[in-house]
Short mmCIF file of C-alpha atoms in Angstrom, two decimals:
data_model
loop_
_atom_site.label_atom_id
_atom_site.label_comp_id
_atom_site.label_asym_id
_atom_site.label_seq_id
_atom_site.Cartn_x
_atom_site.Cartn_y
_atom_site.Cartn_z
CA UNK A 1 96.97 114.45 115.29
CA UNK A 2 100.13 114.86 116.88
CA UNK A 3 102.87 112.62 116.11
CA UNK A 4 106.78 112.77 117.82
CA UNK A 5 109.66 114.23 115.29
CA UNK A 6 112.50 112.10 115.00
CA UNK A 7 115.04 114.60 116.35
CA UNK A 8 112.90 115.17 119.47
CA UNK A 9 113.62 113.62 122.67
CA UNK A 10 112.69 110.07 124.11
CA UNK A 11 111.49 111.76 126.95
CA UNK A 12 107.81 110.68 127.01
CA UNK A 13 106.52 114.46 127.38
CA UNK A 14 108.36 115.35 124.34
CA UNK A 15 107.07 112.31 122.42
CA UNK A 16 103.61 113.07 123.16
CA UNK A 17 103.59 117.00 122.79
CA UNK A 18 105.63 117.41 119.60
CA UNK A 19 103.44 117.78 116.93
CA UNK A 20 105.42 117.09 113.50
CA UNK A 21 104.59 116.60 109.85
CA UNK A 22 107.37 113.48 109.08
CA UNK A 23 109.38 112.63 105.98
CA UNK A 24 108.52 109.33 105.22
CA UNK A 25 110.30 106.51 103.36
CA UNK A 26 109.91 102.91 102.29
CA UNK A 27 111.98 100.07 102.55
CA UNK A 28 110.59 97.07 100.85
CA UNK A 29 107.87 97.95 98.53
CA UNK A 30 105.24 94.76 98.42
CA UNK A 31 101.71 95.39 98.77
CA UNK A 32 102.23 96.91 102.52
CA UNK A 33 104.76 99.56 102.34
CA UNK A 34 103.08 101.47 99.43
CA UNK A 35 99.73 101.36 100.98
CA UNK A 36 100.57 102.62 104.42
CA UNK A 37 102.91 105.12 102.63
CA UNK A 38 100.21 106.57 100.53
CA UNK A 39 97.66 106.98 103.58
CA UNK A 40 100.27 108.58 105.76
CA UNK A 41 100.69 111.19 102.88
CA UNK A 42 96.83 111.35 103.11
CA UNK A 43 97.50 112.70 106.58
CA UNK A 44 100.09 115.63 105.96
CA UNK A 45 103.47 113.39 105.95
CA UNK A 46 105.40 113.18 103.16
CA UNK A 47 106.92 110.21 101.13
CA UNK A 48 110.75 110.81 99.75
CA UNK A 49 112.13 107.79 99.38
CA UNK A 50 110.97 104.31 98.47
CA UNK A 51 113.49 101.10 98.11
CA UNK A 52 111.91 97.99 95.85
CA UNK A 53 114.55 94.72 94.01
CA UNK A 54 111.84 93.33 91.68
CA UNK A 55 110.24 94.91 88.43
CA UNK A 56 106.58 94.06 90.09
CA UNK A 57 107.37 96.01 93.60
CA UNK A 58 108.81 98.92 91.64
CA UNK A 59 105.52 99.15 89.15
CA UNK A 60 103.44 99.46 92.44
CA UNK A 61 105.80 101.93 94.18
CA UNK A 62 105.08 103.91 90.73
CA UNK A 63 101.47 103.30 91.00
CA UNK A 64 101.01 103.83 94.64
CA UNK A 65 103.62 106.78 95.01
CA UNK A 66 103.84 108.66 91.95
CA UNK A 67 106.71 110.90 92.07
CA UNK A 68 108.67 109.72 94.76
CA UNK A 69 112.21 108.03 93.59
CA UNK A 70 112.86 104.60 93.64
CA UNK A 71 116.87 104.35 95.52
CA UNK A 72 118.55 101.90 97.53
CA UNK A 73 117.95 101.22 101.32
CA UNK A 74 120.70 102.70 103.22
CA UNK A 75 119.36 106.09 101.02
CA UNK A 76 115.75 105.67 102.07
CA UNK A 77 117.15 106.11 105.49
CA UNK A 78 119.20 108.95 105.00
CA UNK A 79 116.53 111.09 103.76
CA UNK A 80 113.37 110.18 105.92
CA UNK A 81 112.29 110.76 109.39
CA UNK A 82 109.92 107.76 109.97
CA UNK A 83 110.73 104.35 107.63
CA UNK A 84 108.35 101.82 106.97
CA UNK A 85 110.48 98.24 107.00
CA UNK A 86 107.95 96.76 104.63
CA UNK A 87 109.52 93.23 103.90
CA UNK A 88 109.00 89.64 104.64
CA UNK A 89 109.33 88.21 108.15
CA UNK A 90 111.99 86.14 107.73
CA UNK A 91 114.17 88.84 105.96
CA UNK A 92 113.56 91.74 108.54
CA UNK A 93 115.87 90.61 111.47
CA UNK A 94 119.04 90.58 108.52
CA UNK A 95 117.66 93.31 107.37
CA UNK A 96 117.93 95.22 110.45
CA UNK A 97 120.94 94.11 111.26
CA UNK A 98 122.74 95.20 108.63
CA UNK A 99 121.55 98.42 108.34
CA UNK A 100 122.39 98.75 111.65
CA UNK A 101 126.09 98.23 111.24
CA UNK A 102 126.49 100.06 108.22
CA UNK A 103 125.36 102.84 110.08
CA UNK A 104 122.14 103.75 107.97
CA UNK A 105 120.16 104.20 111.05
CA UNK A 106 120.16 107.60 112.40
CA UNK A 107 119.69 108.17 116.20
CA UNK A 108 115.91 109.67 116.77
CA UNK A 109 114.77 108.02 113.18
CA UNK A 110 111.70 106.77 113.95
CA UNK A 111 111.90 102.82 112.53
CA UNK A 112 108.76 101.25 111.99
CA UNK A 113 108.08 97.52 111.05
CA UNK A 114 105.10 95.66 109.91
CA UNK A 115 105.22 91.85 110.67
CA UNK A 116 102.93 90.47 112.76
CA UNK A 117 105.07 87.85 114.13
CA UNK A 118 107.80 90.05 115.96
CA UNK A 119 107.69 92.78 118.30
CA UNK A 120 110.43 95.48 118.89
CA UNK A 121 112.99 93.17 119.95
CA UNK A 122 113.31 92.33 116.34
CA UNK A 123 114.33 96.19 115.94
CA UNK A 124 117.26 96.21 119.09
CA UNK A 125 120.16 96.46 116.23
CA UNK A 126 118.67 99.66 115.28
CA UNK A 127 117.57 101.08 118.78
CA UNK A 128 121.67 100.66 120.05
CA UNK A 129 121.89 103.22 116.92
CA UNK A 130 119.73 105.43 118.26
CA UNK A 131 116.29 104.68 116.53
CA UNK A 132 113.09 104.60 118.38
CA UNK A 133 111.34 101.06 117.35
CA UNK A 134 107.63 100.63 116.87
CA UNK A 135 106.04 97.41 115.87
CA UNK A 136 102.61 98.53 113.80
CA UNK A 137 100.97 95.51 112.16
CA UNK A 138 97.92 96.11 110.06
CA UNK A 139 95.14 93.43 110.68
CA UNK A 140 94.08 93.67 106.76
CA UNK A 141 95.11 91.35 103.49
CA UNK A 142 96.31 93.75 100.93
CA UNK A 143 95.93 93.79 97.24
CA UNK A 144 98.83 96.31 95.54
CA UNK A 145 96.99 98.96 94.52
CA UNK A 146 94.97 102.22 95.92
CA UNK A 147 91.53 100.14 97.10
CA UNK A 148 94.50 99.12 100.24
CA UNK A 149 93.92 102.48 101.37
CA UNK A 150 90.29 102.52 101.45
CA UNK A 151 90.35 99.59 103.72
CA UNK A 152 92.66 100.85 105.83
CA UNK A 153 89.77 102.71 107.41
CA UNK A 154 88.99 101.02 110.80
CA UNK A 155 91.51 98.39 110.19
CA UNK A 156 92.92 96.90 113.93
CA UNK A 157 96.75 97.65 114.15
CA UNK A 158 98.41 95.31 115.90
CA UNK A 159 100.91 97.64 117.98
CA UNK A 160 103.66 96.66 119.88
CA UNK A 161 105.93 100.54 121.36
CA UNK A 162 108.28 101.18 124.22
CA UNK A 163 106.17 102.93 127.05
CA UNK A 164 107.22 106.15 125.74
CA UNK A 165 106.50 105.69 122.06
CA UNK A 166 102.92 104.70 123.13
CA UNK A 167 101.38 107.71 121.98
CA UNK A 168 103.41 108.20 118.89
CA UNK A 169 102.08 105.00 117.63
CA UNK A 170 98.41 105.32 118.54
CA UNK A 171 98.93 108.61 116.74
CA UNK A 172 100.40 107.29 113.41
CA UNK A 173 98.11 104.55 113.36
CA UNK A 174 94.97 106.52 114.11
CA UNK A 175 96.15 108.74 111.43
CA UNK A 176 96.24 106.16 109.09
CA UNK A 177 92.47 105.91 109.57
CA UNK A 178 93.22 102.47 111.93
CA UNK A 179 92.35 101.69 114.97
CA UNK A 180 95.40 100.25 117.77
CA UNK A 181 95.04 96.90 119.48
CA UNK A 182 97.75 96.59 122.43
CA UNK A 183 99.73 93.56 121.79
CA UNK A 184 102.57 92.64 124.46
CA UNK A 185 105.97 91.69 123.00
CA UNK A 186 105.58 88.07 124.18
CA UNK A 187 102.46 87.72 122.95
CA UNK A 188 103.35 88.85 119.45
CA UNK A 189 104.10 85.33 117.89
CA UNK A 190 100.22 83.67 118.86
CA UNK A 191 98.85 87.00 117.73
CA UNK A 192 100.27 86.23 114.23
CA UNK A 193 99.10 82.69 114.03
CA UNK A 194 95.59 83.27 115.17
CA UNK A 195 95.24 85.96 112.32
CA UNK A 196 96.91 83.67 109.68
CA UNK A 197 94.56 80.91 110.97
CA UNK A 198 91.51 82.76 110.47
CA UNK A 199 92.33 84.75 107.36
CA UNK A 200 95.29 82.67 104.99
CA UNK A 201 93.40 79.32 105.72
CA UNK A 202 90.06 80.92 104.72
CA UNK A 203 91.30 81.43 101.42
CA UNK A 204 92.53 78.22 101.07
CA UNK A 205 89.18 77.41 102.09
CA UNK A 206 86.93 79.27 99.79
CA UNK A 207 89.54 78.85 96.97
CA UNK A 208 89.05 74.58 97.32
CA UNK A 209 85.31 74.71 97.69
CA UNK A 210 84.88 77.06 94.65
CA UNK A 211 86.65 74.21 92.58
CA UNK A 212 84.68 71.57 94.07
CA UNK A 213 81.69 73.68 93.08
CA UNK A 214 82.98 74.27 89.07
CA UNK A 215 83.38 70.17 89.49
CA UNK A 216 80.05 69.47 90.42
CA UNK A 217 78.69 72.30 87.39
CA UNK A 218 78.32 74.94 89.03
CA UNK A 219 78.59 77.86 86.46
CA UNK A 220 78.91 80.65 89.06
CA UNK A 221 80.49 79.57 92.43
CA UNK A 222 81.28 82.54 93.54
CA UNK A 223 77.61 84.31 93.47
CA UNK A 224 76.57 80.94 95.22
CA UNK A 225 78.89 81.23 98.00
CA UNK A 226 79.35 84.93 98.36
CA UNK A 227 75.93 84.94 100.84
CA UNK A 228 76.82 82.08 102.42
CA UNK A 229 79.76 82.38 103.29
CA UNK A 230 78.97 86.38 104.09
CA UNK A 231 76.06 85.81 106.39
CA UNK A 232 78.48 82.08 108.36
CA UNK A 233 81.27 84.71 108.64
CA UNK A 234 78.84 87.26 110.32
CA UNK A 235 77.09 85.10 112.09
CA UNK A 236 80.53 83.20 113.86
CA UNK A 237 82.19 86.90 114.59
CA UNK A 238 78.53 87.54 116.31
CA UNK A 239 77.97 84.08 118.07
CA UNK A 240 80.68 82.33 117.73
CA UNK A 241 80.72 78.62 118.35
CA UNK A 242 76.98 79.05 118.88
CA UNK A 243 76.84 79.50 115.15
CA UNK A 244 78.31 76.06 114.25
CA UNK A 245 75.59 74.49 111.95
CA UNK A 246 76.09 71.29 109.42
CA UNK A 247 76.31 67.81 109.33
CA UNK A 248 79.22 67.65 112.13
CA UNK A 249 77.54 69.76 114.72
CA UNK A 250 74.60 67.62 114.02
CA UNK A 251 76.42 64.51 113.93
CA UNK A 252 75.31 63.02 110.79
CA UNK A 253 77.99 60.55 110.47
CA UNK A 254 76.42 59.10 107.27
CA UNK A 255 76.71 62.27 105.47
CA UNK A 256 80.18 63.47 106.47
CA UNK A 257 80.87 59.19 105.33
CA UNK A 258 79.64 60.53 101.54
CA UNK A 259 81.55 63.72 101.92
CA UNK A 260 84.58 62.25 102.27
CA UNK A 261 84.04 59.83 99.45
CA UNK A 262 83.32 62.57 97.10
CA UNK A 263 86.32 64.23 98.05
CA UNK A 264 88.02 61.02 97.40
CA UNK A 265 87.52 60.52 94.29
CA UNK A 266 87.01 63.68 93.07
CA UNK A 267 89.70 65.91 94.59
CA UNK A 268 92.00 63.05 97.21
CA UNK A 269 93.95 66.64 98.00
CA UNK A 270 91.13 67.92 100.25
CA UNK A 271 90.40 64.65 102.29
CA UNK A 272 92.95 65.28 104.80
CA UNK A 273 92.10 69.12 104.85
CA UNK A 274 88.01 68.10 105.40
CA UNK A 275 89.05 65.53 108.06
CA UNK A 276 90.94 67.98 110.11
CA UNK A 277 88.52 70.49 110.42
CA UNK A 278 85.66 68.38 110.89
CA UNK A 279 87.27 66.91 113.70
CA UNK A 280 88.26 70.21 115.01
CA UNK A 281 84.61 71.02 114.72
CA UNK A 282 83.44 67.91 116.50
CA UNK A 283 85.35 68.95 119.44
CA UNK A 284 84.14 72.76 119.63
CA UNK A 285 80.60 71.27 118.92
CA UNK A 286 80.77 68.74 121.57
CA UNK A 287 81.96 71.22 124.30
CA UNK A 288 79.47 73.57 123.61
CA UNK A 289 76.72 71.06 124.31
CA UNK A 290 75.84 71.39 120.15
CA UNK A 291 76.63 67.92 119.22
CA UNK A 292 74.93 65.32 120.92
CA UNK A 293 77.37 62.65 123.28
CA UNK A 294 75.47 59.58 121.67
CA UNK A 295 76.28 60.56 117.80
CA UNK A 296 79.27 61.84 118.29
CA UNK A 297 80.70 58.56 118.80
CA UNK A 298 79.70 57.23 115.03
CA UNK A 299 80.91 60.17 113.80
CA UNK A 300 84.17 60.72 115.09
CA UNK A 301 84.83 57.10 114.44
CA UNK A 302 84.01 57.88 110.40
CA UNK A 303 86.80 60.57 110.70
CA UNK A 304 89.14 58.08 112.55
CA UNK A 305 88.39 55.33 109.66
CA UNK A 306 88.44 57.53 106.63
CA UNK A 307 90.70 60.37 107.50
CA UNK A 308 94.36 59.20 106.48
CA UNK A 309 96.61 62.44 106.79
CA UNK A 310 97.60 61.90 102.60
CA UNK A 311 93.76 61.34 101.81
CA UNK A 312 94.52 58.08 101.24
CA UNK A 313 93.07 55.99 103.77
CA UNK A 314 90.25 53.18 103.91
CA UNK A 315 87.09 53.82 101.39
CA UNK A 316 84.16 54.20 103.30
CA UNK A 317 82.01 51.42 105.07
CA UNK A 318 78.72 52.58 103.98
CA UNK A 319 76.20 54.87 102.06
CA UNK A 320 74.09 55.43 104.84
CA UNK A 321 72.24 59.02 103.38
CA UNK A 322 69.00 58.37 105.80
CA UNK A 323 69.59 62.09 106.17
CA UNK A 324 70.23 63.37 102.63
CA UNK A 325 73.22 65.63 101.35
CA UNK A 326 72.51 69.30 103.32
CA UNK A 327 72.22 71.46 100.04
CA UNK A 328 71.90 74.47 101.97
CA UNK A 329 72.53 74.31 105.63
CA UNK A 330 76.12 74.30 106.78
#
């Protein structure tokens, strides 16, 4: 796969004709850098230089990339061609910046970041210096250690180049066994919250219904909700909001009453949490014609009456269970 060398021109036929093998190098090495390092060795590049401050990021450097030294950030620079700026969102425009105008950035260095949030305005600093800026966000959660590379395979890249660094980024992504997903500049900042939405929240999720589970003695939470929650998370990326089953979509105000006076009592935390999905579920339910105009009236008005934001508001007015608790449909 052909990739653009560093010292090449920014003239787009030179970008796209230069095949290279790159020096690559690290800055910032959490549980992205590493992994992205490692498979772009995979593919013929080479790692030199990695940068990590805590004892935990330099263990994984030394796990992930065996061999290659551990040295500050303005020396990462100086020895590679393409460098990953692996850190935190908040830290990367200083970060930038400053390396910027201690003149660390080389001109034709290819400078790569990885946040989802920002584009590759967040990288003008270094482009004044000369560097060409990509923006290469891999859709994936990532663990520290070598199974990050497995699932790297088909992973969506968000990508965000300059017209002429198009093809050097579908190329360095593509060799890192993902796949690109166009993402204008402006557009960067929604991108990043509807992946957070779907994929930090669901932890949060999963994590709170596995210890409601252990509360109500379940011995093995997980192996009960490992095909549920497999076969609801296939089913809504196949149907979407056609998938919605449960008490909400089918309005059973009586049940989603008792719900929230479990959660009440036995973990207050999770009211507010329950509440504001429910509702959000009421409304997706309701405008796809899945929750019926009639009973959604009783049932929004048991999330209006019970669902203080602190999970703290009025007990509920009733047991009405006419229904029963759904033990396996949700």
């Amino acid at each position: 796969m052909s990739t653009v060398h560093p010292s090449d021109s920014t003239d787009s036929t030179d970008v796209q004709d230069r095949p290279a093998r790159l020096t690559v190098g690290v800055v910032g090495a959490g549980r992205v850098g590493p992994a992205l390092a490692a498979s772009l060795q995979l593919a013929g590049h080479r790692p030199v230089a990695v940068s990590g401050v805590s004892d935990a990021s330099r263990r994984r450097a030394e796990k992930m990339l065996p061999g290659v030294p551990l040295v500050p950030p303005a020396e990462v620079l100086r020895r590679a061609d393409l460098v990953l700026l692996t850190v935190p969102d908040d830290a990367l425009p200083g970060l930038v910046t400053g390396l910027a105008e201690t003149g660390a950035v080389r001109p034709g260095q290819l400078l790569v970041h990885t946040s989802g949030r920002y584009g590759v305005s967040v990288l003008d600093p270094a482009l004044r210096a000369g560097a060409l800026p990509l923006a290469l966000h891999p859709a994936m959660t990532f663990t520290g250690s070598p199974v990050d590379v497995q699932r790297l395979a088909g992973c969506s890249f968000g990508v965000t180049a300059p017209g002429e660094l198009r093809l050097a980024a579908e190329a360095l992504v593509i060799e890192m066994g993902g796949e690109p997903e166009w993402i204008s500049e402006e557009s960067r900042p929604l991108y990043h919250a509807a992946l957070a939405l779907g994929s930090n929240h669901l932890i949060t999720l999963v994590a709170q219904s596995m210890e409601l589970l252990r509360t109500a003695g379940v011995g093995a939470p997980d192996r009960m909700l490992g095909p549920l929650l497999g076969a609801a998370l296939d089913n809504a990326l196949r149907s979407g909001d056609a998938a919605l089953t449960g008490p909400v979509s089918r309005g059973d105000a009586g049940t989603v009453a008792a719900h929230i006076a479990e959660l009440r009592e036995h973990s207050p935390q999770t009211v507010a949490g329950y509440v504001a999905m429910a509702r959000a579920t009421a409304d997706r339910a309701l405008a796809h014609g899945l929750l019926k105009a009639e009973l959604a009236e009783d049932l929004l008005g048991v999330l209006a009456d019970q669902g203080g934001a602190d999970g703290t508001g009025p007990a509920p007015g009733g047991d009405d269970e006419e229904n029963g608790p759904e033990g396996n449909e949700r």
